[in-house]
Short mmCIF file of C-alpha atoms and ligand atoms in Angstrom, two decimals:
data_model
loop_
_atom_site.label_atom_id
_atom_site.label_comp_id
_atom_site.label_asym_id
_atom_site.label_seq_id
_atom_site.Cartn_x
_atom_site.Cartn_y
_atom_site.Cartn_z
CA MET A 1 -9.02 -30.07 0.26
CA SER A 2 -6.46 -31.57 -1.83
CA ARG A 3 -5.60 -30.58 -5.75
CA TRP A 4 -8.00 -33.38 -6.27
CA ASP A 5 -11.45 -31.86 -4.93
CA SER A 6 -9.99 -28.48 -5.10
CA PRO A 7 -11.07 -26.33 -7.93
CA LEU A 8 -8.26 -25.54 -10.89
CA ALA A 9 -7.80 -23.95 -13.81
CA ILE A 10 -5.32 -24.94 -16.48
CA ASP A 11 -2.94 -23.40 -18.68
CA VAL A 12 -2.76 -24.10 -22.17
CA GLU A 13 0.40 -23.06 -24.58
CA SER A 14 0.99 -23.34 -28.17
CA ASN A 15 2.89 -21.22 -30.86
CA GLY A 16 3.54 -17.88 -28.23
CA LEU A 17 -0.24 -17.70 -26.85
CA GLN A 18 -0.93 -18.72 -24.00
CA TRP A 19 -4.51 -19.63 -22.19
CA THR A 20 -6.43 -19.99 -19.61
CA VAL A 21 -8.88 -22.76 -18.96
CA GLY A 22 -11.13 -22.84 -15.48
CA PRO A 23 -12.69 -22.78 -13.19
CA PHE A 24 -12.87 -26.96 -12.62
CA PRO A 25 -14.53 -28.39 -9.51
CA GLY A 26 -11.00 -31.04 -8.63
CA LEU A 27 -8.49 -32.72 -10.74
CA PRO A 28 -10.46 -34.94 -12.31
CA ALA A 29 -12.93 -32.87 -14.41
CA ALA A 30 -9.79 -31.13 -15.68
CA MET A 31 -8.02 -34.49 -16.35
CA ARG A 32 -10.77 -34.79 -18.24
CA PHE A 33 -10.46 -31.89 -20.16
CA VAL A 34 -7.17 -32.14 -21.45
CA SER A 35 -7.83 -35.87 -22.60
CA GLU A 36 -10.81 -34.66 -24.74
CA HIS A 37 -9.29 -31.58 -25.94
CA LEU A 38 -5.55 -31.28 -25.78
CA GLY A 39 -4.02 -34.50 -25.13
CA ASP A 40 -4.23 -36.38 -28.92
CA THR A 41 -1.99 -34.10 -29.97
CA ASP A 42 1.59 -32.44 -29.67
CA ARG A 43 0.56 -28.87 -30.39
CA TYR A 44 0.05 -27.91 -27.29
CA ARG A 45 1.81 -27.76 -23.42
CA HIS A 46 -0.66 -27.19 -20.19
CA HIS A 47 -0.49 -27.20 -16.58
CA TYR A 48 -2.79 -27.20 -13.65
CA ARG A 49 -3.23 -24.05 -11.65
CA PRO A 50 -5.12 -24.60 -8.41
CA LEU A 51 -7.87 -21.40 -7.90
CA THR A 52 -8.31 -20.29 -4.55
CA ALA A 53 -11.48 -19.04 -4.05
CA PRO A 54 -12.16 -15.27 -2.87
CA ASP A 55 -13.40 -15.71 0.48
CA GLU A 56 -10.43 -18.01 1.37
CA ALA A 57 -8.70 -16.02 -0.40
CA ALA A 58 -9.42 -12.82 1.19
CA THR A 59 -9.12 -13.99 5.25
CA ARG A 60 -4.92 -15.73 4.28
CA LEU A 61 -4.62 -12.04 2.38
CA HIS A 62 -5.98 -9.62 5.47
CA HIS A 63 -2.77 -8.07 7.23
CA SER A 64 -5.59 -7.63 10.38
CA ALA A 65 -5.92 -12.01 10.46
CA GLY A 66 -1.48 -12.00 10.30
CA GLY A 67 -1.49 -12.25 6.68
CA LEU A 68 0.12 -14.39 4.54
CA PHE A 69 3.26 -12.17 4.13
CA HIS A 70 2.56 -10.31 7.21
CA THR A 71 2.30 -6.96 5.38
CA PRO A 72 1.18 -3.15 6.67
CA SER A 73 -2.00 -2.36 5.08
CA ARG A 74 -2.05 1.22 3.21
CA HIS A 75 -4.28 3.28 5.20
CA GLN A 76 -4.69 5.98 2.72
CA ARG A 77 -4.56 6.12 -1.38
CA GLU A 78 -1.95 9.26 -2.01
CA PRO A 79 -3.67 12.43 -2.76
CA LEU A 80 -2.34 11.15 -6.75
CA GLU A 81 -4.27 8.01 -6.55
CA VAL A 82 -7.25 10.02 -5.74
CA ASP A 83 -7.27 12.56 -7.94
CA LEU A 84 -6.98 10.40 -10.65
CA ARG A 85 -9.98 8.34 -9.31
CA ALA A 86 -11.47 11.42 -9.27
CA ALA A 87 -10.72 12.32 -12.50
CA ILE A 88 -11.74 8.72 -14.13
CA ALA A 89 -15.34 8.39 -11.89
CA CYS A 90 -15.94 11.82 -13.69
CA HIS A 91 -15.37 11.34 -17.08
CA HIS A 92 -16.57 8.22 -17.25
CA GLY A 93 -18.10 6.46 -13.60
CA ASP A 94 -17.46 5.37 -10.81
CA PRO A 95 -16.33 1.49 -10.20
CA GLY A 96 -18.89 -1.34 -12.03
CA GLU A 97 -20.08 1.51 -13.98
CA ASP A 98 -18.80 1.47 -16.67
CA PRO A 99 -16.42 -1.06 -18.94
CA HIS A 100 -14.04 2.36 -19.65
CA SER A 101 -13.82 3.06 -16.50
CA ASP A 102 -12.59 -0.35 -15.13
CA GLY A 103 -10.12 -0.88 -16.87
CA LEU A 104 -8.47 2.76 -16.08
CA TYR A 105 -8.98 2.11 -12.46
CA ALA A 106 -7.37 -1.54 -12.84
CA HIS A 107 -4.66 0.48 -14.34
CA LEU A 108 -4.46 2.84 -11.41
CA ASP A 109 -4.45 -0.49 -9.46
CA LEU A 110 -1.09 -2.37 -10.84
CA HIS A 111 0.76 0.65 -11.03
CA ARG A 112 -0.13 1.62 -7.20
CA PRO A 113 3.06 3.66 -4.83
CA TRP A 114 5.21 0.90 -3.12
CA HIS A 115 6.38 1.90 -0.13
CA LEU A 116 10.04 0.51 0.85
CA ASP A 117 12.88 1.56 4.06
CA LEU A 118 15.64 0.91 2.36
CA ALA A 119 19.57 -0.11 3.53
CA ASP A 120 22.36 0.55 0.45
CA PRO A 121 23.14 -3.82 -0.50
CA GLU A 122 26.80 -3.53 1.88
CA CYS A 123 25.24 -2.27 5.33
CA TRP A 124 22.56 -4.93 4.46
CA GLU A 125 25.34 -7.07 3.83
CA HIS A 126 27.26 -5.52 6.66
CA ASP A 127 30.05 -5.19 4.55
CA CYS A 128 30.21 -1.43 4.72
CA GLU A 129 32.49 0.86 7.29
CA HIS A 130 29.70 2.68 9.10
CA PRO A 131 29.57 3.07 12.31
CA ARG A 132 28.19 0.47 13.66
CA HIS A 133 25.52 -0.56 16.89
CA PRO A 134 26.17 -2.62 19.71
CA ASP A 135 24.11 -5.70 18.04
CA GLY A 136 26.95 -5.15 14.50
CA THR A 137 24.41 -3.44 12.18
CA CYS A 138 24.57 -0.58 10.77
CA THR A 139 24.09 2.53 12.32
CA ILE A 140 23.20 4.58 8.48
CA PRO A 141 19.72 4.77 8.82
CA THR A 142 17.19 3.46 5.80
CA HIS A 143 15.94 5.60 2.96
CA HIS A 144 12.51 6.15 2.00
CA VAL A 145 11.17 5.29 -1.89
CA VAL A 146 8.02 5.21 -3.42
CA LEU A 147 8.45 2.86 -5.96
CA CYS A 148 5.65 1.11 -8.40
CA ARG A 149 4.45 -1.92 -7.54
CA HIS A 150 4.20 -3.14 -11.28
CA CYS A 151 7.15 -1.40 -12.76
CA THR A 152 9.68 -2.09 -10.74
CA PRO A 153 10.99 -5.99 -11.20
CA THR A 154 11.64 -7.77 -8.17
CA ASP A 155 14.13 -11.02 -7.21
CA THR A 156 11.99 -13.88 -8.33
CA THR A 157 15.10 -16.29 -8.51
CA SER A 158 17.64 -16.22 -5.78
CA GLY A 159 15.40 -17.14 -3.08
CA GLY A 160 17.13 -16.50 0.38
CA GLU A 161 16.94 -12.98 2.09
CA SER A 162 16.34 -10.86 -0.79
CA ALA A 163 13.73 -12.81 -2.48
CA GLY A 164 10.72 -10.50 -3.78
CA ASP A 165 12.89 -7.73 -3.27
CA PRO A 166 12.61 -4.67 -5.60
CA TYR A 167 16.30 -5.44 -7.97
CA PRO A 168 18.23 -2.10 -6.40
CA GLU A 169 19.05 -2.08 -10.65
CA CYS A 170 15.80 -0.95 -11.83
CA HIS A 171 14.30 0.88 -8.94
CA VAL A 172 10.66 2.58 -10.47
CA THR A 173 9.99 5.56 -9.47
CA TRP A 174 6.05 6.07 -8.51
CA PRO A 175 4.62 8.15 -10.09
CA CYS A 176 5.21 5.77 -12.76
CA SER A 177 5.43 6.90 -16.77
CA PRO A 178 1.54 4.72 -17.13
CA VAL A 179 0.32 6.75 -14.39
CA LEU A 180 1.85 10.40 -15.33
CA ALA A 181 0.39 9.53 -18.72
CA LEU A 182 -2.61 8.82 -17.10
CA CYS A 183 -2.23 12.69 -15.31
CA ALA A 184 -1.12 14.70 -18.61
CA SER A 185 -5.09 12.86 -20.38
CA PHE A 186 -6.74 14.51 -16.85
CA GLY A 187 -4.91 17.38 -16.45
CA ILE A 188 -3.85 16.64 -13.50
CA THR A 189 -0.42 18.33 -12.73
CA PRO A 190 1.49 15.64 -10.60
CA PRO A 191 3.65 16.26 -7.13
CA GLY A 192 7.02 16.94 -7.29
CA THR A 193 6.79 13.74 -5.20
CA ALA A 194 4.22 10.87 -3.13
CA GLN A 195 3.69 11.84 0.47
CA PRO A 196 5.76 10.02 2.57
CA HIS A 197 2.76 8.57 5.08
CA GLN A 198 3.99 5.92 8.57
CA GLU A 199 3.08 2.93 8.33
CA SER A 200 0.78 1.25 11.46
CA ASN A 201 0.69 -1.66 14.01
CA PRO A 202 4.48 -3.17 11.19
ZN1 LIG B 301 3.81 1.80 -13.12
ZN1 LIG B 302 26.66 1.23 6.24
#
């Protein structure tokens, strides 16, 4: 399927406001909408955004099927996430039962822990003075960090090897302040650090 006959949405911007209109069944329908409602004024800026059906996205993203980004799954939630979800369920209901609790679950899902093994940039770039393995790589082990997946900005501009990596200048440790705010509201004491876990089948 091409963009011509696959579903898409239109992002419309004006005066700092942005909203997404759709889905449209394909480009012709979306273009018709633009010419009827947007094209007769220079007030709006728009672009087309391809949409992927949930079933197709699930296949593409699923880790055991290779996944688009070859990411191992988180095979368990952190104990703190489990406690927070239980507290939300106790006060407001299980997922899907209540808009209020769903808002909180969605917030928690955004601010989920991100386990990473990081090397110092100099070691990664072979610029350090540390002892070397026979293949030239640094022998200093990587260190494990747990960052917030949402709060920690990632490199989306430089391209190349560091694309998608967290900026070293802005590592936001998980639990981040939004998660800590939830903890405070529900009277949950966060542990000192998140529990490291072993990745299976990376
Ligand atoms: Zn966060
Ligand atoms: Zn090194």
